[in-house]
Short mmCIF file of C-alpha atoms (C1' of nucleotides) in Angstrom, two decimals:
data_model
loop_
_atom_site.label_atom_id
_atom_site.label_comp_id
_atom_site.label_asym_id
_atom_site.label_seq_id
_atom_site.Cartn_x
_atom_site.Cartn_y
_atom_site.Cartn_z
CA UNK A 1 39.06 150.15 -81.59
CA UNK A 2 36.30 149.83 -78.98
CA UNK A 3 36.51 147.54 -76.01
CA UNK A 4 34.04 145.03 -77.41
CA UNK A 5 35.42 142.61 -79.94
CA UNK A 6 34.00 142.56 -83.49
CA UNK A 7 32.27 139.27 -82.74
CA UNK A 8 30.32 140.93 -79.96
CA UNK A 9 29.21 143.65 -82.32
CA UNK A 10 27.67 141.50 -84.99
CA UNK A 11 24.14 141.37 -83.65
CA UNK A 12 24.09 144.99 -82.55
CA UNK A 13 25.25 146.28 -85.91
CA UNK A 14 23.04 143.89 -87.89
CA UNK A 15 20.33 145.81 -89.70
CA UNK A 16 17.79 143.15 -88.73
CA UNK A 17 18.44 143.78 -85.10
CA UNK A 18 14.90 144.93 -84.37
CA UNK A 19 13.21 142.00 -86.15
CA UNK A 20 15.36 139.19 -84.84
CA UNK A 21 16.25 137.76 -81.44
CA UNK A 22 18.04 140.85 -80.01
CA UNK A 23 14.89 142.93 -80.26
CA UNK A 24 14.49 145.16 -77.22
CA UNK A 25 17.56 143.67 -75.60
CA UNK A 26 19.93 146.11 -73.88
CA UNK A 27 23.26 146.48 -75.63
CA UNK A 28 25.19 144.47 -73.10
CA UNK A 29 22.86 141.49 -73.44
CA UNK A 30 22.98 141.74 -77.21
CA UNK A 31 26.74 141.33 -77.03
CA UNK A 32 26.33 138.24 -74.90
CA UNK A 33 23.93 136.81 -77.44
CA UNK A 34 26.31 137.66 -80.27
CA UNK A 35 28.99 135.60 -78.57
CA UNK A 36 27.05 132.38 -79.02
CA UNK A 37 25.77 133.23 -82.53
CA UNK A 38 27.78 131.62 -85.28
CA UNK A 39 27.83 133.47 -88.58
CA UNK A 40 28.74 131.36 -91.57
CA UNK A 41 29.91 131.66 -95.09
CA UNK A 42 27.19 132.50 -97.62
CA UNK A 43 25.23 129.49 -98.80
CA UNK A 44 24.52 129.01 -102.47
CA UNK A 45 20.99 128.55 -103.78
CA UNK A 46 19.70 125.09 -102.96
CA UNK A 47 21.84 124.51 -99.86
CA UNK A 48 20.25 122.74 -96.90
CA UNK A 49 20.09 124.83 -93.75
CA UNK A 50 18.58 121.93 -91.85
CA UNK A 51 17.13 118.59 -92.84
CA UNK A 52 14.06 116.70 -91.74
CA UNK A 53 14.92 113.92 -89.34
CA UNK A 54 18.21 115.56 -88.38
CA UNK A 55 19.10 115.95 -84.73
CA UNK A 56 18.02 119.27 -83.28
CA UNK A 57 20.94 121.28 -82.06
CA UNK A 58 20.52 124.86 -83.18
CA UNK A 59 17.98 127.33 -84.41
CA UNK A 60 18.87 129.53 -87.36
CA UNK A 61 18.24 133.14 -88.30
CA UNK A 62 18.13 134.28 -91.90
CA UNK A 63 20.48 137.23 -92.34
CA UNK A 64 20.29 137.78 -96.09
CA UNK A 65 18.54 135.95 -98.92
CA UNK A 66 15.58 133.67 -98.40
CA UNK A 67 14.76 130.13 -97.35
CA UNK A 68 11.90 127.72 -97.94
CA UNK A 69 10.79 125.09 -95.46
CA UNK A 70 9.05 121.94 -96.59
CA UNK A 71 7.98 118.50 -95.46
CA UNK A 72 8.15 115.32 -97.46
CA UNK A 73 4.78 113.63 -97.22
CA UNK A 74 4.56 109.85 -97.00
CA UNK A 75 2.88 109.90 -100.41
CA UNK A 76 6.15 111.14 -101.85
CA UNK A 77 5.38 114.74 -102.74
CA UNK A 78 6.56 117.70 -100.73
CA UNK A 79 4.50 120.34 -99.05
CA UNK A 80 6.05 123.76 -98.55
CA UNK A 81 5.06 125.16 -95.17
CA UNK A 82 6.70 128.55 -95.38
CA UNK A 83 9.16 131.02 -96.85
CA UNK A 84 11.56 132.89 -94.61
CA UNK A 85 12.98 136.37 -95.12
CA UNK A 86 15.88 138.06 -93.30
CA UNK A 87 15.30 138.37 -89.56
CA UNK A 88 13.12 135.28 -89.33
CA UNK A 89 13.96 132.24 -87.26
CA UNK A 90 14.08 128.62 -88.43
CA UNK A 91 13.92 125.37 -86.51
CA UNK A 92 11.68 126.31 -83.60
CA UNK A 93 9.36 123.42 -84.44
CA UNK A 94 12.08 120.95 -83.46
CA UNK A 95 12.41 121.89 -79.79
CA UNK A 96 9.79 119.43 -78.58
CA UNK A 97 10.86 116.35 -80.50
CA UNK A 98 14.59 117.14 -80.53
CA UNK A 99 14.60 116.37 -84.24
CA UNK A 100 13.61 118.49 -87.21
CA UNK A 101 10.16 117.76 -88.61
CA UNK A 102 10.88 119.69 -91.79
CA UNK A 103 13.63 120.63 -94.21
CA UNK A 104 14.87 124.14 -94.98
CA UNK A 105 16.68 125.10 -98.19
CA UNK A 106 18.03 128.43 -99.43
CA UNK A 107 16.12 129.90 -102.38
CA UNK A 108 19.06 132.10 -103.40
CA UNK A 109 22.53 132.87 -102.10
CA UNK A 110 21.92 133.54 -98.41
CA UNK A 111 23.62 134.24 -95.12
CA UNK A 112 22.29 132.30 -92.16
CA UNK A 113 23.26 132.66 -88.50
CA UNK A 114 23.37 129.55 -86.32
CA UNK A 115 22.38 129.76 -82.67
CA UNK A 116 23.16 126.66 -80.59
CA UNK A 117 19.99 126.01 -78.63
CA UNK A 118 21.44 124.71 -75.40
CA UNK A 119 23.59 127.80 -75.07
CA UNK A 120 20.63 129.97 -75.92
CA UNK A 121 18.60 128.31 -73.19
CA UNK A 122 21.35 128.85 -70.65
CA UNK A 123 21.75 132.45 -71.71
CA UNK A 124 18.02 133.09 -71.45
CA UNK A 125 18.04 131.79 -67.88
CA UNK A 126 20.28 134.72 -67.06
CA UNK A 127 18.56 137.21 -69.37
CA UNK A 128 14.80 137.18 -68.82
CA UNK A 129 14.28 139.65 -71.67
CA UNK A 130 15.79 137.11 -74.04
CA UNK A 131 13.46 134.42 -72.77
CA UNK A 132 10.51 136.72 -73.29
CA UNK A 133 11.59 137.52 -76.84
CA UNK A 134 11.92 133.81 -77.59
CA UNK A 135 8.38 133.22 -76.37
CA UNK A 136 7.15 136.21 -78.33
CA UNK A 137 8.70 134.94 -81.54
CA UNK A 138 7.15 131.51 -81.10
CA UNK A 139 3.81 133.03 -80.23
CA UNK A 140 3.90 135.19 -83.33
CA UNK A 141 4.67 132.14 -85.43
CA UNK A 142 1.73 130.37 -83.89
CA UNK A 143 -0.71 133.07 -84.90
CA UNK A 144 0.86 133.34 -88.34
CA UNK A 145 0.43 129.62 -88.81
CA UNK A 146 -3.17 129.92 -87.75
CA UNK A 147 -3.81 132.61 -90.33
CA UNK A 148 -2.27 130.39 -92.96
CA UNK A 149 -4.59 127.62 -91.90
CA UNK A 150 -7.60 129.92 -92.23
CA UNK A 151 -6.32 130.87 -95.63
CA UNK A 152 -6.12 127.35 -96.94
CA UNK A 153 -9.43 126.25 -95.54
CA UNK A 154 -12.19 127.32 -97.85
CA UNK A 155 -10.64 130.21 -99.75
CA UNK A 156 -10.52 130.53 -103.49
CA UNK A 157 -7.37 130.62 -105.59
CA UNK A 158 -7.76 134.38 -106.02
CA UNK A 159 -8.02 134.96 -102.31
CA UNK A 160 -5.02 132.77 -101.56
CA UNK A 161 -2.87 134.54 -104.09
CA UNK A 162 -3.99 138.01 -102.99
CA UNK A 163 -3.28 137.11 -99.41
CA UNK A 164 0.21 135.77 -99.97
CA UNK A 165 1.14 138.79 -102.07
CA UNK A 166 -0.06 141.19 -99.39
CA UNK A 167 1.81 139.13 -96.83
CA UNK A 168 5.06 139.49 -98.74
CA UNK A 169 4.35 143.15 -99.37
CA UNK A 170 4.03 143.68 -95.63
CA UNK A 171 7.12 141.71 -94.79
CA UNK A 172 9.24 143.53 -97.36
CA UNK A 173 7.95 146.84 -96.03
CA UNK A 174 8.94 145.79 -92.49
CA UNK A 175 12.45 145.35 -93.82
CA UNK A 176 12.59 148.81 -95.29
CA UNK A 177 11.89 147.72 -98.86
CA UNK A 178 9.07 148.78 -101.13
CA UNK A 179 5.63 147.41 -100.36
CA UNK A 180 4.56 147.89 -103.97
CA UNK A 181 7.45 146.61 -106.07
CA UNK A 182 9.26 143.48 -105.06
CA UNK A 183 10.72 140.27 -106.34
CA UNK A 184 9.31 136.94 -105.25
CA UNK A 185 12.24 134.72 -104.29
CA UNK A 186 10.56 131.40 -105.08
CA UNK A 187 9.46 129.64 -108.25
CA UNK A 188 5.86 129.57 -109.40
CA UNK A 189 5.51 125.91 -108.53
CA UNK A 190 6.83 126.53 -105.03
CA UNK A 191 4.32 129.29 -104.52
CA UNK A 192 1.53 127.11 -105.90
CA UNK A 193 2.58 124.25 -103.65
CA UNK A 194 2.58 126.54 -100.61
CA UNK A 195 -0.93 127.73 -101.43
CA UNK A 196 -2.23 124.25 -102.11
CA UNK A 197 -2.90 124.98 -105.78
CA UNK A 198 -1.81 123.51 -109.09
CA UNK A 199 0.82 125.61 -110.88
CA UNK A 200 -1.60 125.99 -113.77
CA UNK A 201 -4.21 127.50 -111.50
CA UNK A 202 -1.65 129.95 -110.13
CA UNK A 203 -0.75 131.06 -113.59
CA UNK A 204 -4.36 131.63 -114.59
CA UNK A 205 -5.10 133.42 -111.35
CA UNK A 206 -2.17 135.79 -111.82
CA UNK A 207 -3.58 136.57 -115.23
CA UNK A 208 -7.03 137.29 -113.95
CA UNK A 209 -5.83 139.66 -111.23
CA UNK A 210 -3.58 141.36 -113.76
CA UNK A 211 -6.48 141.77 -116.19
CA UNK A 212 -8.47 143.43 -113.44
CA UNK A 213 -5.68 145.88 -112.83
CA UNK A 214 -4.91 144.76 -109.29
CA UNK A 215 -1.30 143.91 -109.95
CA UNK A 216 1.32 143.45 -112.59
CA UNK A 217 3.66 140.50 -112.83
CA UNK A 218 6.67 139.82 -115.02
CA UNK A 219 8.61 136.74 -114.12
CA UNK A 220 9.31 137.04 -110.41
CA UNK A 221 8.87 140.80 -110.31
CA UNK A 222 5.57 141.89 -108.79
CA UNK A 223 3.98 145.32 -108.73
CA UNK A 224 1.01 145.82 -106.45
CA UNK A 225 -1.26 148.26 -108.25
CA UNK A 226 -4.36 148.23 -106.07
CA UNK A 227 -3.57 147.07 -102.51
CA UNK A 228 -7.01 148.09 -101.27
CA UNK A 229 -8.86 145.95 -103.79
CA UNK A 230 -6.52 143.06 -102.97
CA UNK A 231 -7.25 143.43 -99.27
CA UNK A 232 -10.98 143.47 -99.92
CA UNK A 233 -10.57 140.33 -101.98
CA UNK A 234 -8.87 138.56 -99.07
CA UNK A 235 -11.53 139.63 -96.60
CA UNK A 236 -14.11 137.87 -98.67
CA UNK A 237 -15.97 141.03 -99.53
CA UNK A 238 -17.41 140.22 -102.92
CA UNK A 239 -16.47 143.61 -104.26
CA UNK A 240 -18.08 143.48 -107.66
CA UNK A 241 -16.38 145.68 -110.22
CA UNK B 28 -2.29 115.96 -42.97
CA UNK B 29 0.92 116.53 -44.98
CA UNK B 30 2.92 119.72 -44.77
CA UNK B 31 1.85 120.90 -48.20
CA UNK B 32 -1.55 122.55 -48.42
CA UNK B 33 -4.25 121.11 -50.68
CA UNK B 34 -3.75 124.00 -53.13
CA UNK B 35 -0.16 122.95 -53.60
CA UNK B 36 -1.24 119.43 -54.37
CA UNK B 37 -3.61 120.18 -57.16
CA UNK B 38 -1.19 119.90 -60.06
CA UNK B 39 0.67 116.95 -58.64
CA UNK B 40 -2.47 114.94 -58.08
CA UNK B 41 -4.04 115.96 -61.38
CA UNK B 42 -4.29 113.01 -63.70
CA UNK B 43 -3.12 115.14 -66.60
CA UNK B 44 0.11 115.90 -64.83
CA UNK B 45 2.27 114.30 -67.49
CA UNK B 46 0.57 116.00 -70.44
CA UNK B 47 0.35 119.48 -69.03
CA UNK B 48 2.77 122.11 -67.77
CA UNK B 49 4.15 120.19 -64.77
CA UNK B 50 5.51 117.48 -67.02
CA UNK B 51 8.94 116.34 -65.85
CA UNK B 52 8.97 118.94 -63.09
CA UNK B 53 10.26 117.79 -59.68
CA UNK B 54 7.57 117.65 -57.02
CA UNK B 55 8.70 120.80 -55.25
CA UNK B 56 8.53 122.85 -58.40
CA UNK B 57 5.14 121.41 -59.24
CA UNK B 58 3.87 122.71 -55.92
CA UNK B 59 5.21 126.15 -56.70
CA UNK B 60 3.43 126.07 -60.02
CA UNK B 61 0.23 124.90 -58.36
CA UNK B 62 0.32 127.96 -56.14
CA UNK B 63 -0.15 130.33 -59.05
CA UNK B 64 -2.66 128.12 -60.89
CA UNK B 65 -6.26 129.13 -60.32
CA UNK B 66 -8.81 126.38 -60.57
CA UNK B 67 -12.34 127.54 -61.23
CA UNK B 68 -15.88 126.39 -61.05
CA UNK B 69 -16.98 124.15 -63.91
CA UNK B 70 -18.05 126.07 -66.99
CA UNK B 71 -21.24 125.16 -68.81
CA UNK B 72 -21.29 124.35 -72.48
CA UNK B 73 -20.89 127.49 -74.57
CA UNK B 74 -18.98 129.52 -71.96
CA UNK B 75 -16.16 131.74 -73.18
CA UNK B 76 -12.76 130.83 -71.80
CA UNK B 77 -11.19 133.76 -73.58
CA UNK B 78 -12.36 136.17 -76.25
CA UNK B 79 -10.71 137.57 -79.35
CA UNK B 80 -9.53 141.10 -78.81
CA UNK B 81 -9.43 140.66 -75.06
CA UNK B 82 -6.34 141.71 -73.12
CA UNK B 83 -3.87 138.89 -72.64
CA UNK B 84 -3.34 138.10 -69.01
CA UNK B 85 -3.35 134.36 -68.54
CA UNK B 86 -2.98 131.13 -70.37
CA UNK B 87 -5.45 128.33 -69.64
CA UNK B 88 -5.23 124.58 -69.31
CA UNK B 89 -8.17 122.32 -70.03
CA UNK B 90 -8.70 120.00 -67.07
CA UNK B 91 -11.91 118.23 -68.06
CA UNK B 92 -14.29 118.58 -71.00
CA UNK B 93 -13.29 120.19 -74.28
CA UNK B 94 -12.88 123.57 -75.89
CA UNK B 95 -12.98 124.93 -79.42
CA UNK B 96 -10.96 127.90 -80.61
CA UNK B 97 -12.12 130.03 -83.51
CA UNK B 98 -11.52 133.32 -85.29
CA UNK B 99 -14.13 135.61 -86.72
CA UNK B 100 -13.10 136.46 -90.25
CA UNK B 101 -13.67 139.96 -91.63
CA UNK B 102 -16.13 138.40 -94.06
CA UNK B 103 -18.35 137.59 -91.12
CA UNK B 104 -18.06 133.83 -90.83
CA UNK B 105 -15.99 132.02 -88.26
CA UNK B 106 -13.13 129.66 -88.81
CA UNK B 107 -12.39 127.05 -86.18
CA UNK B 108 -8.68 126.64 -85.71
CA UNK B 109 -8.64 123.84 -83.19
CA UNK B 110 -10.24 121.64 -80.56
CA UNK B 111 -8.63 121.20 -77.16
CA UNK B 112 -8.77 118.19 -74.89
CA UNK B 113 -7.77 117.89 -71.24
CA UNK B 114 -4.11 118.69 -70.64
CA UNK B 115 -3.86 121.10 -73.55
CA UNK B 116 -3.00 124.78 -73.21
CA UNK B 117 -4.95 127.73 -74.59
CA UNK B 118 -3.92 131.30 -75.26
CA UNK B 119 -0.27 130.88 -76.23
CA UNK B 120 -0.89 132.72 -79.49
CA UNK B 121 -1.53 135.94 -77.54
CA UNK B 122 1.90 136.34 -75.96
CA UNK B 123 3.34 138.39 -78.80
CA UNK B 124 0.49 140.83 -79.34
CA UNK B 125 -0.67 140.97 -75.71
CA UNK B 126 -4.23 140.46 -76.94
CA UNK B 127 -6.06 137.31 -77.95
CA UNK B 128 -6.27 136.73 -81.69
CA UNK B 129 -8.95 134.09 -81.29
CA UNK B 130 -11.89 133.05 -79.14
CA UNK B 131 -12.20 129.86 -77.08
CA UNK B 132 -15.51 128.36 -76.01
CA UNK B 133 -16.32 125.21 -74.04
CA UNK B 134 -17.97 122.46 -76.08
CA UNK B 135 -19.41 120.78 -73.00
CA UNK B 136 -19.28 121.28 -69.25
CA UNK B 137 -15.58 121.74 -68.59
CA UNK B 138 -13.04 122.55 -65.93
CA UNK B 139 -10.35 125.00 -66.97
CA UNK B 140 -7.29 126.09 -64.97
CA UNK B 141 -6.10 129.67 -65.28
CA UNK B 142 -2.39 130.46 -65.14
CA UNK B 143 -1.52 134.17 -64.87
CA UNK B 144 1.21 134.67 -67.42
CA UNK B 145 3.33 137.26 -65.66
CA UNK B 146 3.59 135.03 -62.63
CA UNK B 147 4.37 132.08 -64.84
CA UNK B 148 7.17 134.02 -66.48
CA UNK B 149 8.64 134.98 -63.13
CA UNK B 150 8.38 131.43 -61.90
CA UNK B 151 10.07 130.08 -64.99
CA UNK B 152 12.99 132.42 -64.43
CA UNK B 153 13.63 130.53 -61.23
CA UNK B 154 12.73 127.10 -62.59
CA UNK B 155 14.55 126.44 -65.88
CA UNK B 156 12.73 123.14 -66.32
CA UNK B 157 9.46 125.03 -66.40
CA UNK B 158 10.78 127.37 -69.04
CA UNK B 159 11.90 124.41 -71.11
CA UNK B 160 8.50 122.79 -70.83
CA UNK B 161 6.83 126.01 -71.94
CA UNK B 162 9.04 126.14 -75.03
CA UNK B 163 8.40 122.46 -75.69
CA UNK B 164 4.65 122.96 -75.56
CA UNK B 165 4.79 125.88 -77.96
CA UNK B 166 7.12 124.01 -80.26
CA UNK B 167 4.78 121.04 -80.30
CA UNK B 168 1.89 123.33 -81.16
CA UNK B 169 3.92 124.77 -84.00
CA UNK B 170 4.49 121.40 -85.60
CA UNK B 171 0.87 120.40 -85.01
CA UNK B 172 -0.27 123.56 -86.74
CA UNK B 173 2.03 122.78 -89.63
CA UNK B 174 0.55 119.33 -90.02
CA UNK B 175 -2.90 120.87 -90.05
CA UNK B 176 -1.76 123.21 -92.78
CA UNK B 177 -0.47 120.27 -94.83
CA UNK B 178 -3.78 118.62 -94.28
CA UNK B 179 -5.85 121.45 -95.62
CA UNK B 180 -3.67 122.15 -98.60
CA UNK B 181 -4.55 119.81 -101.38
CA UNK B 182 -6.16 116.91 -99.55
CA UNK B 183 -9.51 115.40 -100.36
CA UNK B 184 -12.48 115.37 -98.03
CA UNK B 185 -11.85 111.70 -97.28
CA UNK B 186 -8.25 112.33 -96.35
CA UNK B 187 -9.13 115.26 -94.13
CA UNK B 188 -11.77 113.30 -92.28
CA UNK B 189 -9.58 110.23 -91.89
CA UNK B 190 -6.77 112.37 -90.58
CA UNK B 191 -8.82 114.23 -87.98
CA UNK B 192 -10.33 110.98 -86.73
CA UNK B 193 -6.92 109.39 -86.33
CA UNK B 194 -5.73 112.55 -84.60
CA UNK B 195 -8.52 112.33 -82.06
CA UNK B 196 -7.99 108.61 -81.70
CA UNK B 197 -4.37 109.27 -80.81
CA UNK B 198 -5.16 112.06 -78.40
CA UNK B 199 -7.80 110.04 -76.60
CA UNK B 200 -5.36 107.16 -76.35
CA UNK B 201 -2.76 109.49 -74.82
CA UNK B 202 -5.32 110.25 -72.13
CA UNK B 203 -5.88 106.63 -71.29
CA UNK B 204 -9.11 106.30 -73.25
CA UNK B 205 -9.91 103.95 -76.07
CA UNK B 206 -8.33 104.67 -79.42
CA UNK B 207 -11.11 102.81 -81.23
CA UNK B 208 -14.32 103.94 -79.56
CA UNK B 209 -14.79 107.57 -78.66
CA UNK B 210 -17.21 110.43 -78.71
CA UNK B 211 -16.51 113.51 -80.76
CA UNK B 212 -17.19 116.54 -78.55
CA UNK B 213 -18.10 118.94 -81.35
CA UNK B 214 -20.98 119.27 -83.77
CA UNK B 215 -20.79 118.14 -87.37
CA UNK B 216 -20.75 121.69 -88.63
CA UNK B 217 -17.89 122.57 -86.29
CA UNK B 218 -15.90 119.61 -87.55
CA UNK B 219 -16.70 120.54 -91.14
CA UNK B 220 -15.69 124.13 -90.51
CA UNK B 221 -12.40 123.02 -88.97
CA UNK B 222 -11.65 120.85 -91.99
CA UNK B 223 -12.63 123.53 -94.46
CA UNK B 224 -15.54 121.49 -95.82
CA UNK B 225 -19.27 122.00 -96.16
CA UNK B 226 -21.31 120.09 -93.56
CA UNK B 227 -23.03 118.25 -96.39
CA UNK B 228 -19.70 117.03 -97.71
CA UNK B 229 -18.76 115.81 -94.22
CA UNK B 230 -21.93 113.85 -93.97
CA UNK B 231 -21.47 112.20 -97.34
CA UNK B 232 -17.83 111.45 -96.59
CA UNK B 233 -18.73 109.79 -93.29
CA UNK B 234 -21.14 107.66 -95.23
CA UNK B 235 -18.62 106.63 -97.81
CA UNK B 236 -16.01 105.62 -95.23
CA UNK B 237 -18.69 103.75 -93.32
CA UNK B 238 -19.80 101.93 -96.47
CA UNK B 239 -16.20 100.82 -97.03
CA UNK B 240 -16.06 99.42 -93.51
CA UNK B 241 -13.36 101.76 -92.24
CA UNK B 242 -15.44 103.14 -89.40
CA UNK B 243 -18.85 103.33 -87.88
CA UNK B 244 -20.58 106.46 -86.76
CA UNK B 245 -23.77 107.07 -84.83
CA UNK B 246 -24.34 110.66 -83.83
CA UNK B 247 -21.16 111.75 -82.11
CA UNK B 248 -20.03 108.23 -81.27
CA UNK B 249 -17.26 106.97 -83.50
CA UNK B 250 -15.84 103.46 -83.83
CA UNK B 251 -12.61 103.09 -85.76
CA UNK B 252 -12.88 99.74 -87.51
CA UNK B 253 -9.82 99.77 -89.75
CA UNK B 254 -7.16 102.17 -88.47
CA UNK B 255 -4.60 100.86 -90.93
CA UNK B 256 -6.73 101.59 -93.96
CA UNK B 257 -7.47 105.02 -92.55
CA UNK B 258 -3.79 105.74 -92.12
CA UNK B 259 -3.06 104.63 -95.66
CA UNK B 260 -5.80 106.92 -96.85
CA UNK B 261 -4.19 109.89 -95.09
CA UNK B 262 -0.77 109.10 -96.49
CA UNK B 263 -2.21 109.39 -99.94
CA UNK B 264 -1.32 105.81 -100.77
CA UNK B 265 -4.03 104.80 -103.21
CA UNK B 266 -4.56 101.55 -101.36
CA UNK B 267 -6.60 99.36 -103.68
CA UNK B 268 -10.07 98.08 -102.80
"C1'" DC C 26 -46.36 117.13 -77.88
"C1'" DG C 27 -44.51 120.86 -80.52
"C1'" DG C 28 -40.57 123.61 -81.81
"C1'" DT C 29 -36.06 124.46 -83.15
"C1'" DA C 30 -31.58 123.50 -84.38
"C1'" DC C 31 -28.87 120.06 -86.30
"C1'" DA C 32 -28.00 116.32 -89.60
"C1'" DT C 33 -28.89 113.95 -93.86
"C1'" DT C 34 -30.01 113.35 -98.76
"C1'" DG C 35 -30.53 114.73 -103.63
"C1'" DA C 36 -29.85 117.65 -107.87
"C1'" DC C 37 -27.14 120.94 -109.98
"C1'" DG C 38 -23.43 124.21 -111.14
"C1'" DG C 39 -18.84 125.88 -110.84
"C1'" DG C 40 -13.99 126.06 -109.48
"C1'" DT C 41 -9.94 123.63 -109.78
"C1'" DC C 42 -7.18 119.47 -111.08
"C1'" DT C 43 -5.36 116.74 -114.71
"C1'" DC C 44 -3.39 115.88 -119.00
"C1'" DA C 45 -1.34 117.68 -123.00
"C1'" DA C 46 0.67 120.86 -126.17
"C1'" DC C 47 2.89 125.02 -126.71
"C1'" DT C 48 5.82 129.25 -125.73
"C1'" DC C 49 9.49 131.44 -123.77
"C1'" DG C 50 14.00 132.42 -121.90
"C1'" DA C 51 18.48 131.05 -120.24
"C1'" DG C 52 22.53 128.65 -120.74
"C1'" DT C 53 25.58 126.14 -123.89
"C1'" DG C 54 28.40 125.04 -127.61
"C1'" DG C 55 29.19 125.20 -132.52
"C1'" DC D 16 26.34 135.16 -133.91
"C1'" DC D 17 23.17 131.63 -134.01
"C1'" DA D 18 21.12 127.06 -133.27
"C1'" DC D 19 20.08 123.76 -129.80
"C1'" DT D 20 18.49 122.05 -125.56
"C1'" DC D 21 16.14 121.95 -121.36
"C1'" DG D 22 13.14 123.36 -117.91
"C1'" DA D 23 9.92 126.57 -116.21
"C1'" DG D 24 5.86 128.85 -117.21
"C1'" DT D 25 1.69 129.33 -119.85
"C1'" DT D 26 -2.54 128.07 -122.28
"C1'" DG D 27 -6.47 125.05 -123.59
"C1'" DA D 28 -10.02 121.15 -123.12
"C1'" DG D 29 -12.33 117.86 -120.34
"C1'" DA D 30 -13.51 115.57 -115.99
"C1'" DC D 31 -14.33 115.44 -111.23
"C1'" DC D 32 -14.88 116.87 -106.65
"C1'" DC D 33 -17.07 119.72 -103.74
"C1'" DG D 34 -20.11 123.82 -102.64
"C1'" DT D 35 -24.66 125.58 -102.94
"C1'" DC D 36 -29.52 125.37 -102.63
"C1'" DA D 37 -33.56 123.07 -101.22
"C1'" DA D 38 -36.19 119.48 -99.02
"C1'" DT D 39 -36.61 115.99 -95.73
"C1'" DG D 40 -35.47 113.61 -91.52
"C1'" DT D 41 -34.08 113.48 -86.66
"C1'" DA D 42 -32.67 114.52 -81.90
"C1'" DC D 43 -33.04 117.42 -78.16
"C1'" DC D 44 -35.61 120.38 -74.85
"C1'" DG D 45 -39.06 122.87 -73.10
#
DNA sequence: CGGTACATTGACGGGTCTCAACTCGAGTGG
DNA sequence: CCACTCGAGTTGAGACCCGTCAATGTACCG
């Protein structure tokens, strides 16, 4: 048995190590971080990780499974602002207001790590590399959000769908999974909602891209057949067949 | 003459003090911050504050005037991701990649403060309150971006316009200006671009809201006549008549 | 006063939403 | 083993909003 306790190992031995908070942290600092991280029992599909309006206390890291984040609009319907895969952080949008502006729910059975924010702040005062990583993560989220905004402003249904599929492809690849075959964790309506489309339009658009041989879809299973053509579609190049 | 030099005063005496980085910082720390802040000569309309692709070195704070931030899409056209008023910070989306993902240009003659990021990081290691404020600012931007995303997904031209006008109204009010009468700093096409609409649609939508007595517009001068009706419009409440 | 870029207005076409019916698959119980 | 139920997903028809194209009007600046 090594000198470090199992609890101190959990971040270092986590396979998401290099995507999550401990990225580029020396081993000793990673152990310190692991001490304040609370792992929890797996959450069943549909469990709330955090709820809109709730007091901000911790940020969360997805360890396995997937999570969707949404906001309830005053008009009564929800808007889904993002889907989170293992290694991604939830709750960073609550730091300023000290209360969560959005709600996060598991899309399947998932493990989520809780990181009490006050302790994280104190720790990052002593570990500048941790502070830098925190800023980097938030900065990355900012540019991702901006891309999403570009996507929704003025792009066709085909472009939106192509773009979100390539996005997932990339993110799965970053996690060591296939970039060409994967399973979408969310329902069609959730995906449509996220893209600002009607579910019917999604369905038709899937069909059209399938008919053109760009991809193949069966239920939630996606196969990317022509990533280059999809990328050209996103870029707005009117690549006529 | 006080013991502190004029350079050390500049943040403390800045009227945007409470909106900007020094917010809630004790006076001594504000002076330390002021030492690394570089004020510059006023920039004429159309001057680049930072350029996409450029190496990330500093973040910037708008002191007077206004700035627009945009991205050049691969398809060739630009998408405007935001407008910045005095007290707001530019360049935070470049921390992760160390290079600017977007371009920022002044919309009118403006003063901009430059804050070298490495020095800011070092300073915030010594001043935890500064680090907290930095995180707060980024967190606030994250939730703002998310609202923008909600706005663009699935909202009508009327709702988008109403929402951006109320947003500006609020931000002007926060700066001690009138929430009902103000001047939009950007062109119609820029506003249309930001909202993901055609300029023609913007124009027609302005007309329609004017005809209903919700606002009055002459060139860039806006008068909000019925803020409540505008807010109901944004919320999607189909407020009769 | 002339030029240029920006803003408005109108007519038209197309993409997407809405409403509705239908299909399909999973889970359940007979 | 099969019928039933329920919800998600799909498919079709029609309407509407908004983008495009083109012309006109207007403000700004030399």
